[in-house]
Coordinates of C-alpha atoms (C1' of nucleotides) in Angstrom, one line a residue:
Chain A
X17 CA -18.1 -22.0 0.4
X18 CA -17.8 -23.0 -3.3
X19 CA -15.0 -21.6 -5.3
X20 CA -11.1 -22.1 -6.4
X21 CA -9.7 -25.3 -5.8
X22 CA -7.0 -24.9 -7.7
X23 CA -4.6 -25.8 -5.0
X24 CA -1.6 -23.0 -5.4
X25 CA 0.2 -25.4 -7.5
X26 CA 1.2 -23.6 -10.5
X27 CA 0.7 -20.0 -10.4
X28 CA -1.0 -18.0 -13.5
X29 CA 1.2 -15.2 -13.6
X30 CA -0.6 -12.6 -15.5
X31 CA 1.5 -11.0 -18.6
X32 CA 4.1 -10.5 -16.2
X33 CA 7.8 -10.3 -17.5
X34 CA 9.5 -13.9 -18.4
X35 CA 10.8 -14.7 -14.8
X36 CA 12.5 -18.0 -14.6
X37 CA 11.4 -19.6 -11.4
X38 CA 11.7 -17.1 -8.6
X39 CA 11.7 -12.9 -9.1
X40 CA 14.6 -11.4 -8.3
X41 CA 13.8 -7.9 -7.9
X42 CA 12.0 -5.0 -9.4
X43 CA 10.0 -7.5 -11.3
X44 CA 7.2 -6.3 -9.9
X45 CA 5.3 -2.7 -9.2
X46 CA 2.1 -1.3 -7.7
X47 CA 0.6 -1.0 -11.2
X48 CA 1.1 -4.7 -12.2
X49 CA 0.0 -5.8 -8.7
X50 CA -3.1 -3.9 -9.1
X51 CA -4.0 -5.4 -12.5
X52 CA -3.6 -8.9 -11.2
X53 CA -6.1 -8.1 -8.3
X54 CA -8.5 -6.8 -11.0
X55 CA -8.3 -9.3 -13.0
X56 CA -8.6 -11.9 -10.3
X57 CA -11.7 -10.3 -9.0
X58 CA -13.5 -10.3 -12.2
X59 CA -12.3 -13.9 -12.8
X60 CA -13.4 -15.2 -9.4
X61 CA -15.6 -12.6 -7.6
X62 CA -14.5 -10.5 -4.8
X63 CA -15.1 -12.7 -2.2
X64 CA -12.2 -14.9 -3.3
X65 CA -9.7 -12.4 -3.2
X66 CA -6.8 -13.1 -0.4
X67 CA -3.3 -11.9 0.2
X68 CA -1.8 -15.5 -0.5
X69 CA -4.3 -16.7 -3.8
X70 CA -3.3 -12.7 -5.3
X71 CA 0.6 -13.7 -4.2
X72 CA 0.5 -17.1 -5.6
X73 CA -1.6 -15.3 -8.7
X74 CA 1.6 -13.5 -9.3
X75 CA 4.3 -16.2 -8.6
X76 CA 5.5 -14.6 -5.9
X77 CA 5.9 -14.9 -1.8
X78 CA 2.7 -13.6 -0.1
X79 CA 4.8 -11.2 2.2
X80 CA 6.1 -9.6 -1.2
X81 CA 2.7 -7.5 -1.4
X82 CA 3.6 -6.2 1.7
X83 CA 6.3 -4.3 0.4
X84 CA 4.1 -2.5 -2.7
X85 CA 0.7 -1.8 0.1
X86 CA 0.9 -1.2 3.3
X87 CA -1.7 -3.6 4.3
X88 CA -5.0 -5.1 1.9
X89 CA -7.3 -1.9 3.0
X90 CA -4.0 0.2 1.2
X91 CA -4.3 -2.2 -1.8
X92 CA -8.2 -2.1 -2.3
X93 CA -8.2 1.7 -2.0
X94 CA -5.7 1.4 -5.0
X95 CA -8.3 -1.1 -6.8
X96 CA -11.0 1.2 -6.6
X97 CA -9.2 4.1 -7.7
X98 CA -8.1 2.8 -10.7
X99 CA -11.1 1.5 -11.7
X100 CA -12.4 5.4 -11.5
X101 CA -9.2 6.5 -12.8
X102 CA -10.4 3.7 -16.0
X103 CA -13.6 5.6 -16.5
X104 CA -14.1 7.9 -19.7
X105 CA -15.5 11.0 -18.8
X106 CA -18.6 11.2 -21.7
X107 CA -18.7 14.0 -24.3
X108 CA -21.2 15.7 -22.8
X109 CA -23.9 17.6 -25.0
X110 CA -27.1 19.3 -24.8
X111 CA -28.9 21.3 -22.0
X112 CA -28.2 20.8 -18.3
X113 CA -30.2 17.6 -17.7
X114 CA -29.1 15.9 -20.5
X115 CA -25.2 16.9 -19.7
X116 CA -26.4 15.3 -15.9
X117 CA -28.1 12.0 -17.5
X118 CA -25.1 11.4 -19.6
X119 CA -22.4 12.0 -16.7
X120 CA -24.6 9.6 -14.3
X121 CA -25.6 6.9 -16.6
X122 CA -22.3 6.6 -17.5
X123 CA -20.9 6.0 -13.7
X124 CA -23.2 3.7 -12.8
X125 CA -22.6 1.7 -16.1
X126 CA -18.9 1.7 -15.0
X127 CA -19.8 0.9 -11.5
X128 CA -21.7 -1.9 -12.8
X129 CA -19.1 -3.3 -14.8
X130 CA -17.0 -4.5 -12.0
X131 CA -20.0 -5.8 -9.8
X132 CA -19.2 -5.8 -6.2
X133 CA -16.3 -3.9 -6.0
X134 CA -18.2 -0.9 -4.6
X135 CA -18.6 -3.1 -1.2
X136 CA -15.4 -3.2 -1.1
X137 CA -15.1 1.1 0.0
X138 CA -18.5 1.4 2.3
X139 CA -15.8 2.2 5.2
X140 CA -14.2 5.7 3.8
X141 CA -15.3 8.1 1.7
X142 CA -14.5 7.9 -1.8
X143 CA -12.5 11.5 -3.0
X144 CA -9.8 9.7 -5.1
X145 CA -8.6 12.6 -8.3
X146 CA -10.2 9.9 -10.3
X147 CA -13.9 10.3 -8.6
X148 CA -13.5 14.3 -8.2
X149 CA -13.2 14.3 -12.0
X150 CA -17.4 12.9 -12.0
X151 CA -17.9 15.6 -9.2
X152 CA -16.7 18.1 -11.1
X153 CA -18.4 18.0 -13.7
X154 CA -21.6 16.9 -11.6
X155 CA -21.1 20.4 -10.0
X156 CA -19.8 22.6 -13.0
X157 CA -23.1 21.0 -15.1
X158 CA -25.8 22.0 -12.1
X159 CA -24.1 25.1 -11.4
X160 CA -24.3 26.4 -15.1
X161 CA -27.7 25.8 -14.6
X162 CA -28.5 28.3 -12.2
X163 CA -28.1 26.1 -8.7
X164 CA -26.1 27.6 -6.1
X165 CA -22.8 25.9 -5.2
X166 CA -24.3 24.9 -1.5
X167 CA -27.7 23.1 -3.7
X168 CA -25.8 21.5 -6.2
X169 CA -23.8 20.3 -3.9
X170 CA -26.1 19.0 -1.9
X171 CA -28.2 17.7 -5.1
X172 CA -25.0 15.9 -6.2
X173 CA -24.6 13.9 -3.1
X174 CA -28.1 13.0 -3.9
X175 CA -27.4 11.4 -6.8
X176 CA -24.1 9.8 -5.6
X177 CA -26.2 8.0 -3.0
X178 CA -28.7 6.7 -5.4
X179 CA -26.1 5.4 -7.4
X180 CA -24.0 3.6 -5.2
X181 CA -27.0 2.4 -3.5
X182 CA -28.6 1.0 -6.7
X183 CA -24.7 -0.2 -7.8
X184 CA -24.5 -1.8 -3.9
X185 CA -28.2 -3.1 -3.6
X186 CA -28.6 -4.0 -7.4
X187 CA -26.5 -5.9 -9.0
X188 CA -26.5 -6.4 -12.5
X189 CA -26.2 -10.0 -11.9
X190 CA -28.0 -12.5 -10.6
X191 CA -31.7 -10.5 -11.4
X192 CA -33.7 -13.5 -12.0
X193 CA -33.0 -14.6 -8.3
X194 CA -33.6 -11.0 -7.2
X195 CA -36.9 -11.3 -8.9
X196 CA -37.7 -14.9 -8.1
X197 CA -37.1 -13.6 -4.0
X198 CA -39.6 -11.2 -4.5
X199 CA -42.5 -13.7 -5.4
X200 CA -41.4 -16.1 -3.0
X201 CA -41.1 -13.6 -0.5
X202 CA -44.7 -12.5 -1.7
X203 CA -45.9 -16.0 -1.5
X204 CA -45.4 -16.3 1.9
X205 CA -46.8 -13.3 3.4
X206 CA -50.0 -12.9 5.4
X207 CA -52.7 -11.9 2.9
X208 CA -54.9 -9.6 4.5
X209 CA -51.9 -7.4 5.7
X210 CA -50.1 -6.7 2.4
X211 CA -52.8 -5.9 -0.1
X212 CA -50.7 -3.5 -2.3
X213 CA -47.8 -5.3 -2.1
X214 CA -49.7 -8.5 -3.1
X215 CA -51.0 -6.0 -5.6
X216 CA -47.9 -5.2 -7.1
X217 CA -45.7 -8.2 -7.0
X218 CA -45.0 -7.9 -10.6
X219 CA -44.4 -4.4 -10.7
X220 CA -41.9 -5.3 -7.2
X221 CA -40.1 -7.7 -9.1
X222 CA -39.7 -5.6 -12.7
X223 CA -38.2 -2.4 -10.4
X224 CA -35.2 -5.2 -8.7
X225 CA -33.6 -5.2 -12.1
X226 CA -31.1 -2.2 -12.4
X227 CA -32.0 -1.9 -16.3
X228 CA -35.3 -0.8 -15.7
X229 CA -34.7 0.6 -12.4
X230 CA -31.8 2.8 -12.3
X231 CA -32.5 5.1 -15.4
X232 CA -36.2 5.6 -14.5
X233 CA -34.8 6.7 -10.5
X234 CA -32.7 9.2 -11.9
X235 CA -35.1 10.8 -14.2
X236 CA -37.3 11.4 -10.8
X237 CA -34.3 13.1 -9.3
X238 CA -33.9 15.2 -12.5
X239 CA -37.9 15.9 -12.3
X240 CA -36.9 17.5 -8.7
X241 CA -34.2 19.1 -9.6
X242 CA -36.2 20.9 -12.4
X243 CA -39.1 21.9 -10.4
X244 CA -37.0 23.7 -8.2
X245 CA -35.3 25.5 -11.3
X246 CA -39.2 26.4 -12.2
X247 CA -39.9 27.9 -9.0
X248 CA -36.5 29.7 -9.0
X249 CA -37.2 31.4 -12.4
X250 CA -40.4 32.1 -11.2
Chain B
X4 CA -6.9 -4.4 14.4
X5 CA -7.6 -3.3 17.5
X6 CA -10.7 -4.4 19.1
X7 CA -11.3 -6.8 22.0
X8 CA -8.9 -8.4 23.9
X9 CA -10.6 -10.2 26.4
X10 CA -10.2 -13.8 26.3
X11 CA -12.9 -16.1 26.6
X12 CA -12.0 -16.3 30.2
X13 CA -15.1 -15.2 32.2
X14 CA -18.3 -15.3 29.6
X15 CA -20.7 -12.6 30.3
X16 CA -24.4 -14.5 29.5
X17 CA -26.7 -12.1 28.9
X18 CA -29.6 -12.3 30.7
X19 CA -30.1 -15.8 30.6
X20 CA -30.9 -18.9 33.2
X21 CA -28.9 -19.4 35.8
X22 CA -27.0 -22.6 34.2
X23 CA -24.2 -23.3 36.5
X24 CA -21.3 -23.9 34.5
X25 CA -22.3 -25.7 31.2
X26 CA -25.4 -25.8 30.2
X27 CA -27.9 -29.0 29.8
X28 CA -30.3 -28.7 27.0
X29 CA -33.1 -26.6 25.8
X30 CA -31.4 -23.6 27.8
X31 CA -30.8 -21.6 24.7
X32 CA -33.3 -20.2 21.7
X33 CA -32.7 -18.5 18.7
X34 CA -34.3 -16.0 20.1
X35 CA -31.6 -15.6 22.6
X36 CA -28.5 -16.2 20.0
X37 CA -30.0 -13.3 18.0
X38 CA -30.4 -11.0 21.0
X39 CA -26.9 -11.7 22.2
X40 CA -25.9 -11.3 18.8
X41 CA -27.3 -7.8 18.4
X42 CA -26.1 -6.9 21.4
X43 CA -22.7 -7.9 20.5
X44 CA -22.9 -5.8 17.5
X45 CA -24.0 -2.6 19.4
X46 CA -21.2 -2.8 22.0
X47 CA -18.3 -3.7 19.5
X48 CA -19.0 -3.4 16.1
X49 CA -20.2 -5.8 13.5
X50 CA -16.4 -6.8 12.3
X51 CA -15.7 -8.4 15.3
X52 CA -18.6 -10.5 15.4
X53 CA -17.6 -13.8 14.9
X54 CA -19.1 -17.5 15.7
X55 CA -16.3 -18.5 18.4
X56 CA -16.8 -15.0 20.1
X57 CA -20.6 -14.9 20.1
X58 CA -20.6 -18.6 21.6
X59 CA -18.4 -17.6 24.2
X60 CA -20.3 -14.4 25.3
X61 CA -23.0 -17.3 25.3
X62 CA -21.0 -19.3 27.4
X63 CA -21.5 -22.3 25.2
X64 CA -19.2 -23.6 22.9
X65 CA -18.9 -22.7 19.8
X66 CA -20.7 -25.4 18.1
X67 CA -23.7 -25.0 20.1
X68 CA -24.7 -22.1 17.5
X69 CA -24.8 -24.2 14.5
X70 CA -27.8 -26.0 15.9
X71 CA -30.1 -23.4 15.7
X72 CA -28.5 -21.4 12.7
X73 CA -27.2 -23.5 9.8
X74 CA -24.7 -21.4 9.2
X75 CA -23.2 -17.8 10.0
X76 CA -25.1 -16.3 7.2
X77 CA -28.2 -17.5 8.1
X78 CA -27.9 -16.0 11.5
X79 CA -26.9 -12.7 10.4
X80 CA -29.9 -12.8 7.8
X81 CA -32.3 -13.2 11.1
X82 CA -30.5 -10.3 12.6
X83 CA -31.5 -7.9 10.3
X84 CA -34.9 -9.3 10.4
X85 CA -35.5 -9.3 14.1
X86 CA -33.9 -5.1 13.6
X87 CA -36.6 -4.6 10.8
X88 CA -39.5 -5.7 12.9
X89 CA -38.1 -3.6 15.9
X90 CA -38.7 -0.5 14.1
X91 CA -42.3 0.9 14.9
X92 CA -44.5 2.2 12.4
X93 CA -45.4 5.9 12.8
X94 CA -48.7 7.3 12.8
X95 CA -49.2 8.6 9.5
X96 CA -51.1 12.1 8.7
X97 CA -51.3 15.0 6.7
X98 CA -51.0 15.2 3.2
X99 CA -50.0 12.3 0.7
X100 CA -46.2 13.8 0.9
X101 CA -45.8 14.6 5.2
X102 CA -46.9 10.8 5.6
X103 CA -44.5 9.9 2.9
X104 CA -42.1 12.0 4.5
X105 CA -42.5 10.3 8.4
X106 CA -42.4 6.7 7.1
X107 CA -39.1 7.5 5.5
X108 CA -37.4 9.6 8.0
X109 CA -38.2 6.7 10.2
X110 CA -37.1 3.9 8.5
X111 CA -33.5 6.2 7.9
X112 CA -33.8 7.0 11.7
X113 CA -34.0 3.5 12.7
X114 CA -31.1 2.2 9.9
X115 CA -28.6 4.5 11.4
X116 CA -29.4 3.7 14.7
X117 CA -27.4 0.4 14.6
X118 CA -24.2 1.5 12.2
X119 CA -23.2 -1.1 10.0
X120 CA -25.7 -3.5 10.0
X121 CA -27.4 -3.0 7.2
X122 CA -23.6 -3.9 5.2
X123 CA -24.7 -7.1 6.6
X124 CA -27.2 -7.9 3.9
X125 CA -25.7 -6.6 0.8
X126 CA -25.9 -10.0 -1.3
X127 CA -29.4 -10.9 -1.0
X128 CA -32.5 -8.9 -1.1
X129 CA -34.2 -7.6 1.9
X130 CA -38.0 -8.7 2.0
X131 CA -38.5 -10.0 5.6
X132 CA -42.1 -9.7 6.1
X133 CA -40.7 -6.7 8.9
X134 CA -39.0 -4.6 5.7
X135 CA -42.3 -5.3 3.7
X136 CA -44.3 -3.6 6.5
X137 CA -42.6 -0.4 5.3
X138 CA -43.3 -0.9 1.7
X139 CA -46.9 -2.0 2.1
X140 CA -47.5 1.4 3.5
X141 CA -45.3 3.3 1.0
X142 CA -46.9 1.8 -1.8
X143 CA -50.4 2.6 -0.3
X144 CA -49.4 6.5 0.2
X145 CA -48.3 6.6 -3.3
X146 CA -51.4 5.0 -5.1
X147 CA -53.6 6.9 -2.9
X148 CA -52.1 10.1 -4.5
X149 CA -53.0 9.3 -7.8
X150 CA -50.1 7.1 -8.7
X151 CA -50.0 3.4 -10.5
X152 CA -49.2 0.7 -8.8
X153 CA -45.8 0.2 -11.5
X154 CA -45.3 4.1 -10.8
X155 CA -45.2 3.7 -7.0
X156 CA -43.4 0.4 -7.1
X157 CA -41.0 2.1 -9.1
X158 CA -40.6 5.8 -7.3
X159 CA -40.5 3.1 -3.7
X160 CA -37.8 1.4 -5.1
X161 CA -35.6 4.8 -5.7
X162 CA -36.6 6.0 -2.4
X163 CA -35.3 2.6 -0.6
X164 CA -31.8 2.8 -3.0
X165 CA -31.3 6.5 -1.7
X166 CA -32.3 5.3 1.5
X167 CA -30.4 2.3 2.3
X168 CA -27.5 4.0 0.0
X169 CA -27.1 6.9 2.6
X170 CA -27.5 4.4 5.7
X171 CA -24.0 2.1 4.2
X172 CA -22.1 5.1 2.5
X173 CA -23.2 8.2 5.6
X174 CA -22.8 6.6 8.7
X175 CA -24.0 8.4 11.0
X176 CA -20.6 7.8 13.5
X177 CA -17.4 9.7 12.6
X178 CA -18.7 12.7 10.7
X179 CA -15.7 14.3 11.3
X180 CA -13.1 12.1 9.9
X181 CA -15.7 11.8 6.2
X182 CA -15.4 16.0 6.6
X183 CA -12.0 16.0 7.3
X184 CA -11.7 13.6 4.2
X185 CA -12.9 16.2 1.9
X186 CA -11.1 18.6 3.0
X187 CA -8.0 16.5 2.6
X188 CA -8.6 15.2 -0.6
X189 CA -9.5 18.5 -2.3
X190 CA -6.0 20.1 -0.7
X191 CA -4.5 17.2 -2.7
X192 CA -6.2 18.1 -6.1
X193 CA -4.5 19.7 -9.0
X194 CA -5.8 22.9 -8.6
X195 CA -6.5 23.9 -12.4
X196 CA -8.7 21.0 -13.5
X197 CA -11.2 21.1 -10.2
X198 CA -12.3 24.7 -9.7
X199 CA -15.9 23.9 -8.7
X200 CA -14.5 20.5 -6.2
X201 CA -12.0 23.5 -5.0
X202 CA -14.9 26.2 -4.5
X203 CA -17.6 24.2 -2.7
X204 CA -15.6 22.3 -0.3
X205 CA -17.3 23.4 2.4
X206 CA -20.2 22.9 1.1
X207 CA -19.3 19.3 0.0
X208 CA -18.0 18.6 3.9
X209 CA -21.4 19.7 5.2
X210 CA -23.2 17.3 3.0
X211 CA -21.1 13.9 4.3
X212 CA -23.4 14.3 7.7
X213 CA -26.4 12.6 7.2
X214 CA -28.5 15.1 9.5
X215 CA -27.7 17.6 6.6
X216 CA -28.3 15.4 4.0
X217 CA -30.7 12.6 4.3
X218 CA -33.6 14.5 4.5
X219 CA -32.4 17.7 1.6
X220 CA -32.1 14.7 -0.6
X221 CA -35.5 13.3 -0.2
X222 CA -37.3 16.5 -0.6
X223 CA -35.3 16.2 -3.9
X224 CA -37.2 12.9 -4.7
X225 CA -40.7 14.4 -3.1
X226 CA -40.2 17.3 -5.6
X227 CA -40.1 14.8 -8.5
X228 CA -42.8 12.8 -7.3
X229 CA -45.3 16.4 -6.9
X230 CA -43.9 17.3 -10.4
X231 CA -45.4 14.4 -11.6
X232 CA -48.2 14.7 -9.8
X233 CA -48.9 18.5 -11.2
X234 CA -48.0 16.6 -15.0
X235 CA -50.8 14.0 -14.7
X236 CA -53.6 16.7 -13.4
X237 CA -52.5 18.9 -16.1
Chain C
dA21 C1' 17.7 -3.5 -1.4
dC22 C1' 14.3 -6.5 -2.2
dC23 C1' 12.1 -10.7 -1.3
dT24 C1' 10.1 -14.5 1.6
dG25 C1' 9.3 -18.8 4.9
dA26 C1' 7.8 -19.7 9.4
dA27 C1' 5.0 -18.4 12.9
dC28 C1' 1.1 -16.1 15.4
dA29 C1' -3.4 -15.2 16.3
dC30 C1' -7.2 -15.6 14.4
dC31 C1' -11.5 -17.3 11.1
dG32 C1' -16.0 -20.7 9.6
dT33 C1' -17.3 -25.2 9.5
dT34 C1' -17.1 -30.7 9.5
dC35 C1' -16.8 -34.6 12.1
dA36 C1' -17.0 -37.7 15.6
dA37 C1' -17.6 -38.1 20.0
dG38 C1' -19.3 -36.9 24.6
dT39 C1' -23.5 -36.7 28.1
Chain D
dA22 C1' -31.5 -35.2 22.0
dC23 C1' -28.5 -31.8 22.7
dC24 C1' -24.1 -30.1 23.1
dT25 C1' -19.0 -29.7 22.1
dG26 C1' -13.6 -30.5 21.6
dA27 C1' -10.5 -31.5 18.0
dA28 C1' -9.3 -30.9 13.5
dC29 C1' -9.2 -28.9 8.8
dA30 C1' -8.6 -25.5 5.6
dC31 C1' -8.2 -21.3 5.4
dC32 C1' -7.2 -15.8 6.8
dG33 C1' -4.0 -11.1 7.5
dT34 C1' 0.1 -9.7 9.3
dT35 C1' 4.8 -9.6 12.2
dC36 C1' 9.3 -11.0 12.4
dA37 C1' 13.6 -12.5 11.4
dA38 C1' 16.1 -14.2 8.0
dG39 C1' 17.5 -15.1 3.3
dT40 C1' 19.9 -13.4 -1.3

DNA sequence: ACCTGAACACCGTTCAAGT
DNA sequence: ACCTGAACACCGTTCAAGT
C-alpha cells in the first residue's frame, strides 16, 4: 500500500486559528472539520483518509472528532453533502433538452471533480437539500415538458443512475490504464469467440474515457426521452 | 458493527477433504478459497470478509491464503470473475431489441443476485473474459441492427454504466429503508423551494426498487437506440 | 464543557521459522 | 514444498480521565 509516510510528526493544520500548541476549546467546528477532510482527500485520495491521519491533520486528539460526528459514516455523509451543497445550479436556457443537458453535464462535471468520493455513499441513498436542489429542477424541467410526474420521475432516476454509474465506473483519472486494460484484456482472449469485440477494440477503449463517453450516453437517454414526447403529441 | 461473533473456535470447512486437524499439502485450490469465499459473502456480507476470517472458515491459518492469492485484492478480483462466468447466457430471439432486452435483464438479474459484490471492483475495469461474453453478444445485436461498430461500442458502454450503476446504487435488499429515505428527506425539505421533490414523492419512493426501475429505465435507452435507428433509415 | 490518552478488538501483510 | 505463528503497522471506537 503506497502512500503518506509522513509519520504524524508535525501536523498541517489547515487555515485553522493560531492555536499555540494544544486547542483549548471551541477551536474547532463541524464546518472546519469537514474542509480538512476535503482537502485531505483531494491531497491524498480517499483511500488514505483515517480518523487519526484527519485528527493529526488538524492538530488535534483523534477522539476530538468524536465529539463534532457521531461516528466516520456521520462525517462522510457531511463530506458528500457539502460537496453537493458546493455545486452551482447552471443558468439554465433554451428548450427542455437543452435545460436537461445543461443540469446533467454540469453534475457529473462536479461529480468528477472530487474523483472517488461518490464510493464513498453506495450504502444510502443520497436526498441531502443539496442533491434535491438537481432533482428539482431535473423534475420541474421534464415536467414542463409534457411528462407526467410518475415518468419524469422515473426518467430522472434514469439519468441519476447513469451518472453515478459513469462518475463510479469512470473515472476521470487514470484513462490511459482504463484503455491500456482494454487491449490487453483483448490481447488475451480466445480469437474465434470474440469476433466483434476483437472487432472493436479501439472503439472499446475510446468509450472507457468519460470525455467521450458520458456526454454521447446522455444524448441517447435524451433521444428516448424525446421519442416518447413524439408518440405522446401524436 | 454488529456482525459475527463467533470465534475462530470450531472452523466450518466447506465441503472439503476430510483433513484431520491441520492440513498437509496440496489439500486446498484456488478454486476452493474462491468458493469459500463467495460463500462467505452470501451468508454475511461482503464487509465482513476479511483474510483472518476466510482462513479460519478454511480451517487453515491465515497465511495459507497468500499462497495462492498474492494479495486480498487479487482474490477478490477472481471473485467477481468466477460470478461473471456463473451467469448463463440466454437464448436470444426475436427482434434486434427483445434479444437486447433478455441479455440485459439477465446480466441485471444475475448482479443483484449477490448484493454488493459488484462494489468490489470499482477501481479497475471489468474485462474478465466471463464479462466480455456479455459484450461480445451485445455488440453483435447492435451491429446486426444496422449500427457501427463505434455506435454499438458506444450505446454498450451506456447500457453497462446504467446497468452496473443501478446494481451498486439499487440494491435489491432493503427497499424499504431507501423508500422510507425519501420520504424522510422530503418531510425535511423547505417546503417553498421543492414543490415538484414535494409533489412526486411517491412517485420518487417507487422508483428506489429496482423491480420498478431497472427495466422502465432501459426501455428509456431502447427508445433512443430505435430513434436512431428510424434517423439512419430516414 | 470540551478535549484526549490508553486500551480493545480488530485489519492486511512481512518475515522467519516450522514440518 | 507447503504451511503458519509472531510481529508490524495500521484501523474505528469505548471508556475513563484530564483540564
Amino acid at each position: 500500500m503506497p502512500g503518506i509516510r509522513e509519520r504524524q510528526t508535525s501536523g498541517v493544520g489547515l487555515s485553522a486559528a493560531s492555536a499555540p500548541r494544544r486547542r483549548k476549546r471551541g477551536e474547532l467546528s463541524r464546518e472546519q472539520i469537514i474542509e480538512a477532510a476535503l482537502a485531505f482527500i483531494d491531497r491524498h485520495g480517499v483511500g488514505e483518509l483515517s480518523m487519526r491521519r484527519l485528527a493529526a491533520e488538524l492538530d488535534a486528539g483523534t477522539m476530538t472528532i468524536y465529539g463534532y460526528f457521531r461516528d466516520k459514516d456521520e462525517l462522510l455523509d457531511a463530506v458528500v453533502d457539502a460537496i453537493s451543497r458546493q455545486a452551482p445550479l447552471p443558468k439554465l436556457s433554451g428548450t427542455w433538452r437543452e435545460q436537461l443537458r445543461q443540469l446533467v453535464m454540469r453534475w457529473n462535471a462536479n461529480l468528477n471533480h472530487h474523483p472517488g468520493i461518490v464510493r464513498l455513499r453506495l450504502e444510502r441513498p443520497i436526498l441531502s437539500p443539496g442533491a434535491l436542489r438537481i432533482t428539482e429542477n431535473g423534475l420541474r424541467i421534464l415536467e414542463d415538458a409534457g411528462f407526467t410526474p410518475a415518468e419524469a420521475a422515473q426518467a430522472f432516476r434514469t439519468i441519476f443512475l447513469y451518472n453515478f454509474g459513469s462518475a463510479v465506473f469512470n473515472p476521470p483519472d487514470r484513462v490511459p490504464e482504463a484503455q491500456q486494460a482494454v487491449r490487453v484484456a483483448a490481447a488475451a482472449l480466445p480469437p474465434d469467440h470474440y469476433p466483434r469485440v476483437l472487432g472493436a477494440v479501439d472503439e472499446m477503449a475510446e468509450v472507457m474515457d468519460p470525455a467521450m463517453q458520458f456526454e454521447r450516453g446522455l444524448d441517447l437517454i435524451l433521444d428516448g426521452l424525446e421519442r416518447r414526447l413524439e408518440a405522446k403529441r401524436r
